Tab-separated table of C-alpha atoms in Angstrom:
chain	number	residue	atom	x	y	z
A	189	UNK	CA	-21.769	-10.334	23.074
A	190	UNK	CA	-20.642	-10.371	19.451
A	191	UNK	CA	-17.001	-9.084	19.016
A	192	UNK	CA	-16.116	-6.919	15.866
A	193	UNK	CA	-14.252	-8.507	12.947
A	194	UNK	CA	-10.596	-7.301	12.936
A	195	UNK	CA	-9.663	-5.087	9.709
A	196	UNK	CA	-6.736	-4.177	7.964
A	197	UNK	CA	-5.732	-1.124	6.114
A	198	UNK	CA	-7.824	1.161	8.356
A	199	UNK	CA	-11.465	-0.090	7.609
A	200	UNK	CA	-11.709	-3.142	5.507
A	201	UNK	CA	-12.632	-6.428	7.078
A	202	UNK	CA	-9.536	-8.600	7.474
A	203	UNK	CA	-10.885	-11.701	5.113
A	204	UNK	CA	-11.888	-9.222	2.294
A	205	UNK	CA	-8.558	-7.362	2.842
A	206	UNK	CA	-6.204	-10.392	2.553
A	207	UNK	CA	-8.475	-11.888	-0.485
A	208	UNK	CA	-7.912	-8.385	-2.177
A	209	UNK	CA	-4.104	-7.945	-1.143
A	210	UNK	CA	-3.252	-11.619	-2.165
A	211	UNK	CA	-5.021	-11.308	-5.489
A	212	UNK	CA	-3.236	-8.212	-6.369
A	213	UNK	CA	0.121	-9.670	-5.244
A	214	UNK	CA	-0.343	-12.643	-7.352
A	215	UNK	CA	-0.624	-10.438	-10.562
A	216	UNK	CA	2.188	-8.027	-9.653
A	217	UNK	CA	4.725	-10.625	-8.766
A	218	UNK	CA	3.411	-12.690	-11.914
A	219	UNK	CA	4.062	-9.691	-14.082
A	220	UNK	CA	7.499	-9.077	-12.615
A	221	UNK	CA	8.309	-12.702	-12.709
A	222	UNK	CA	7.519	-12.965	-16.576
A	223	UNK	CA	9.603	-9.791	-17.355
A	224	UNK	CA	12.564	-10.881	-15.583
A	225	UNK	CA	12.162	-14.466	-17.055
A	226	UNK	CA	12.091	-12.694	-20.772
A	227	UNK	CA	15.288	-10.586	-19.535
A	228	UNK	CA	16.946	-13.800	-18.509
A	229	UNK	CA	16.243	-16.017	-21.592
A	230	UNK	CA	16.915	-13.222	-24.113
A	231	UNK	CA	19.852	-11.535	-22.388
A	232	UNK	CA	18.462	-8.231	-23.108
A	233	UNK	CA	17.175	-5.477	-20.536
A	234	UNK	CA	13.494	-5.069	-20.743
A	235	UNK	CA	11.582	-2.086	-21.036
A	236	UNK	CA	8.524	-2.931	-19.113
A	237	UNK	CA	5.932	-0.677	-20.582
A	238	UNK	CA	5.086	-2.226	-23.751
A	239	UNK	CA	7.475	-5.363	-23.094
A	240	UNK	CA	10.148	-3.957	-25.488
A	241	UNK	CA	13.494	-5.189	-25.705
A	242	UNK	CA	16.029	-2.279	-25.660
A	243	UNK	CA	18.732	-4.317	-27.343
A	244	UNK	CA	21.422	-4.164	-24.747
A	245	UNK	CA	22.980	-7.347	-23.719
A	246	UNK	CA	23.282	-8.033	-19.968
A	247	UNK	CA	26.382	-8.951	-18.330
A	248	UNK	CA	26.590	-12.427	-16.947
A	249	UNK	CA	26.639	-11.386	-13.354
A	250	UNK	CA	23.101	-9.473	-13.874
A	251	UNK	CA	22.095	-12.346	-15.735
A	252	UNK	CA	22.427	-14.582	-12.901
A	253	UNK	CA	20.889	-12.304	-10.323
A	254	UNK	CA	17.932	-11.709	-12.568
A	255	UNK	CA	17.244	-15.504	-13.167
A	256	UNK	CA	17.500	-15.805	-9.252
A	257	UNK	CA	14.965	-12.995	-8.549
A	258	UNK	CA	12.739	-14.414	-11.408
A	259	UNK	CA	12.740	-17.830	-9.503
A	260	UNK	CA	11.843	-16.224	-6.370
A	261	UNK	CA	9.018	-14.029	-7.720
A	262	UNK	CA	7.597	-17.178	-9.423
A	263	UNK	CA	7.608	-18.920	-5.979
A	264	UNK	CA	6.064	-15.805	-4.462
A	265	UNK	CA	3.271	-15.992	-7.312
A	266	UNK	CA	2.400	-19.522	-6.887
A	267	UNK	CA	1.891	-18.879	-3.206
A	268	UNK	CA	-0.630	-16.259	-3.737
A	269	UNK	CA	-2.823	-18.651	-5.067
A	270	UNK	CA	-2.819	-20.427	-1.409
A	271	UNK	CA	-3.544	-16.924	-0.118
A	272	UNK	CA	-6.723	-16.423	-2.422
A	273	UNK	CA	-7.958	-20.064	-1.996
A	274	UNK	CA	-7.320	-20.059	1.563
A	275	UNK	CA	-9.219	-16.918	2.215
A	276	UNK	CA	-12.078	-18.148	0.259
A	277	UNK	CA	-12.339	-21.687	2.120
A	278	UNK	CA	-11.260	-20.150	5.622
A	279	UNK	CA	-8.435	-22.791	5.273
A	280	UNK	CA	-5.906	-21.944	7.801
A	281	UNK	CA	-3.183	-24.293	6.806
A	282	UNK	CA	-3.265	-22.641	3.369
A	283	UNK	CA	-3.046	-19.421	4.888
A	284	UNK	CA	-0.452	-20.319	7.368
A	285	UNK	CA	1.814	-21.365	4.308
A	286	UNK	CA	1.022	-18.182	2.205
A	287	UNK	CA	1.962	-16.210	5.317
A	288	UNK	CA	5.372	-17.950	5.693
A	289	UNK	CA	6.147	-17.528	2.033
A	290	UNK	CA	5.296	-13.790	2.016
A	291	UNK	CA	7.406	-12.963	5.278
A	292	UNK	CA	10.262	-15.458	4.550
A	293	UNK	CA	10.914	-14.222	1.092
A	294	UNK	CA	10.340	-10.578	1.776
A	295	UNK	CA	13.826	-10.032	2.784
A	296	UNK	CA	15.156	-12.147	0.061
A	297	UNK	CA	13.317	-10.161	-2.585
A	298	UNK	CA	14.650	-6.992	-1.133
A	299	UNK	CA	18.224	-8.021	-1.035
A	300	UNK	CA	18.408	-9.323	-4.399
A	301	UNK	CA	16.003	-6.283	-5.908
A	302	UNK	CA	18.716	-3.990	-4.626
A	303	UNK	CA	21.474	-5.947	-5.739
A	304	UNK	CA	19.947	-6.082	-9.284
A	305	UNK	CA	19.338	-2.402	-9.331
A	306	UNK	CA	22.923	-1.903	-8.614
A	307	UNK	CA	24.113	-4.260	-11.420
A	308	UNK	CA	21.607	-2.834	-13.579
A	309	UNK	CA	23.116	0.977	-13.012
A	310	UNK	CA	26.392	-0.324	-13.887
A	311	UNK	CA	25.406	-2.316	-16.848
A	312	UNK	CA	23.244	-0.120	-18.473
A	313	UNK	CA	25.090	3.243	-17.951
A	314	UNK	CA	22.459	5.299	-16.672
A	315	UNK	CA	24.966	7.008	-14.448
A	316	UNK	CA	26.561	8.395	-17.764
A	317	UNK	CA	23.186	10.702	-17.996
A	318	UNK	CA	24.140	12.302	-15.013
A	319	UNK	CA	27.350	13.463	-16.300
A	320	UNK	CA	26.079	14.791	-19.618
A	321	UNK	CA	24.323	17.602	-20.231
A	322	UNK	CA	21.536	16.269	-22.192
A	323	UNK	CA	18.068	17.331	-21.180
A	324	UNK	CA	16.569	13.715	-22.027
A	325	UNK	CA	18.347	10.254	-21.006
A	326	UNK	CA	16.416	7.060	-22.259
A	327	UNK	CA	18.775	4.950	-20.239
A	328	UNK	CA	18.005	6.774	-17.043
A	329	UNK	CA	14.311	6.856	-17.600
A	330	UNK	CA	14.221	3.102	-18.270
A	331	UNK	CA	16.444	2.598	-15.175
A	332	UNK	CA	13.562	4.147	-12.973
A	333	UNK	CA	10.845	2.656	-14.486
A	334	UNK	CA	12.193	-0.639	-14.550
A	335	UNK	CA	13.133	-0.370	-10.932
A	336	UNK	CA	9.906	1.015	-9.952
A	337	UNK	CA	7.718	-1.772	-11.505
A	338	UNK	CA	10.094	-4.960	-11.005
A	339	UNK	CA	11.559	-3.984	-7.606
A	340	UNK	CA	9.934	-1.230	-5.565
A	341	UNK	CA	6.277	-1.925	-6.440
A	342	UNK	CA	6.459	-5.547	-5.842
A	343	UNK	CA	8.066	-5.214	-2.574
A	344	UNK	CA	5.546	-2.618	-1.157
A	345	UNK	CA	2.833	-5.090	-2.158
A	346	UNK	CA	4.301	-8.068	-0.459
A	347	UNK	CA	4.841	-6.091	2.561
A	348	UNK	CA	1.148	-5.251	2.569
A	349	UNK	CA	0.015	-8.661	2.064
A	350	UNK	CA	2.446	-9.917	4.588
A	351	UNK	CA	0.721	-7.789	7.115
A	352	UNK	CA	-2.875	-9.059	6.179
A	353	UNK	CA	-2.278	-12.330	5.960
A	354	UNK	CA	-0.533	-12.400	9.292
A	355	UNK	CA	-3.582	-10.904	10.890
A	356	UNK	CA	-6.157	-13.225	8.964
A	357	UNK	CA	-4.052	-16.096	10.190
A	358	UNK	CA	-4.171	-14.988	13.890
A	359	UNK	CA	-7.943	-14.333	13.584
A	360	UNK	CA	-8.369	-18.111	12.151
A	361	UNK	CA	-6.277	-19.351	14.829
A	362	UNK	CA	-8.162	-17.949	17.574
A	363	UNK	CA	-11.514	-19.103	15.904
A	364	UNK	CA	-9.997	-22.455	15.953
A	365	UNK	CA	-9.258	-21.996	19.819
A	366	UNK	CA	-12.728	-20.752	20.785
A	367	UNK	CA	-14.216	-23.656	19.122
A	368	UNK	CA	-12.012	-26.301	21.046
A	369	UNK	CA	-13.101	-24.419	24.179
A	370	UNK	CA	-16.811	-23.778	23.455
A	371	UNK	CA	-17.683	-27.161	22.005
A	372	UNK	CA	-16.242	-29.458	24.862
A	373	UNK	CA	-18.084	-26.992	27.450
A	374	UNK	CA	-21.327	-27.128	25.683
A	375	UNK	CA	-21.321	-30.814	25.707
A	376	UNK	CA	-20.366	-30.998	29.414
A	377	UNK	CA	-23.051	-28.591	30.418
A	378	UNK	CA	-25.784	-30.721	28.999
A	379	UNK	CA	-28.259	-32.519	31.414
A	380	UNK	CA	-28.303	-36.390	31.587
A	381	UNK	CA	-30.502	-37.835	28.796
A	382	UNK	CA	-34.080	-38.154	29.550
A	383	UNK	CA	-34.114	-41.932	29.057
A	384	UNK	CA	-31.477	-42.285	31.782
A	385	UNK	CA	-33.715	-40.523	34.148
A	386	UNK	CA	-36.812	-42.108	33.585
A	387	UNK	CA	-34.817	-45.467	33.803
A	388	UNK	CA	-33.590	-44.296	37.166
A	389	UNK	CA	-37.174	-43.403	38.553
A	390	UNK	CA	-38.466	-46.692	37.225
A	391	UNK	CA	-36.102	-48.635	39.524
A	392	UNK	CA	-36.230	-46.294	42.416
A	393	UNK	CA	-40.050	-45.907	43.000
A	394	UNK	CA	-39.622	-43.528	45.888
A	395	UNK	CA	-37.967	-40.940	43.179
A	396	UNK	CA	-40.516	-38.325	42.064
A	397	UNK	CA	-39.207	-37.278	38.445
A	398	UNK	CA	-41.786	-34.320	37.826
A	399	UNK	CA	-41.145	-33.215	41.612
A	400	UNK	CA	-37.394	-33.103	40.872
A	401	UNK	CA	-37.519	-31.324	37.582
A	402	UNK	CA	-40.052	-28.660	38.192
């Protein structure tokens, strides 16, 4: 009896879901890493939409944190390639590597992302907007857009990728276990080769080969 393939995100087959989410994960983290490296290299806060620099020089602590987060996002983006290729080739080692990277760095990305937002809030005085009576504040808008695109969305996508790739890794491991059980069993269940039976009947004239195998 054929068992149903496991699914992710409701109704998507686990292999297709892993391929889709690992591709999206790679694009999102590559974009985030690129924006963070630009901010780190030029010592400027980045307005993510339009890739414009707002001219405000970032502080040294924020620069260090930005560089660390950019490095982590770069490693995660590279690991996404293993997820995509591993899904196409059904390679368990690649999927396991991608799964390990995704889950291991998730906590680190969350911690660094929150710390970066705290320093960005203090460095780029968005809190001053809350004390002012101005109906519009560019700093506050920039803060929320930056936090959403560079921190919140990558964390959500990485969490979804970790969920999908874990289920797919479990499926590949289960498939390998089934093969290890089925193949030796099928080999041991085979009857004796015909050549051996005929050799035995020839050396034992009283053995009726046709009678015993009717």
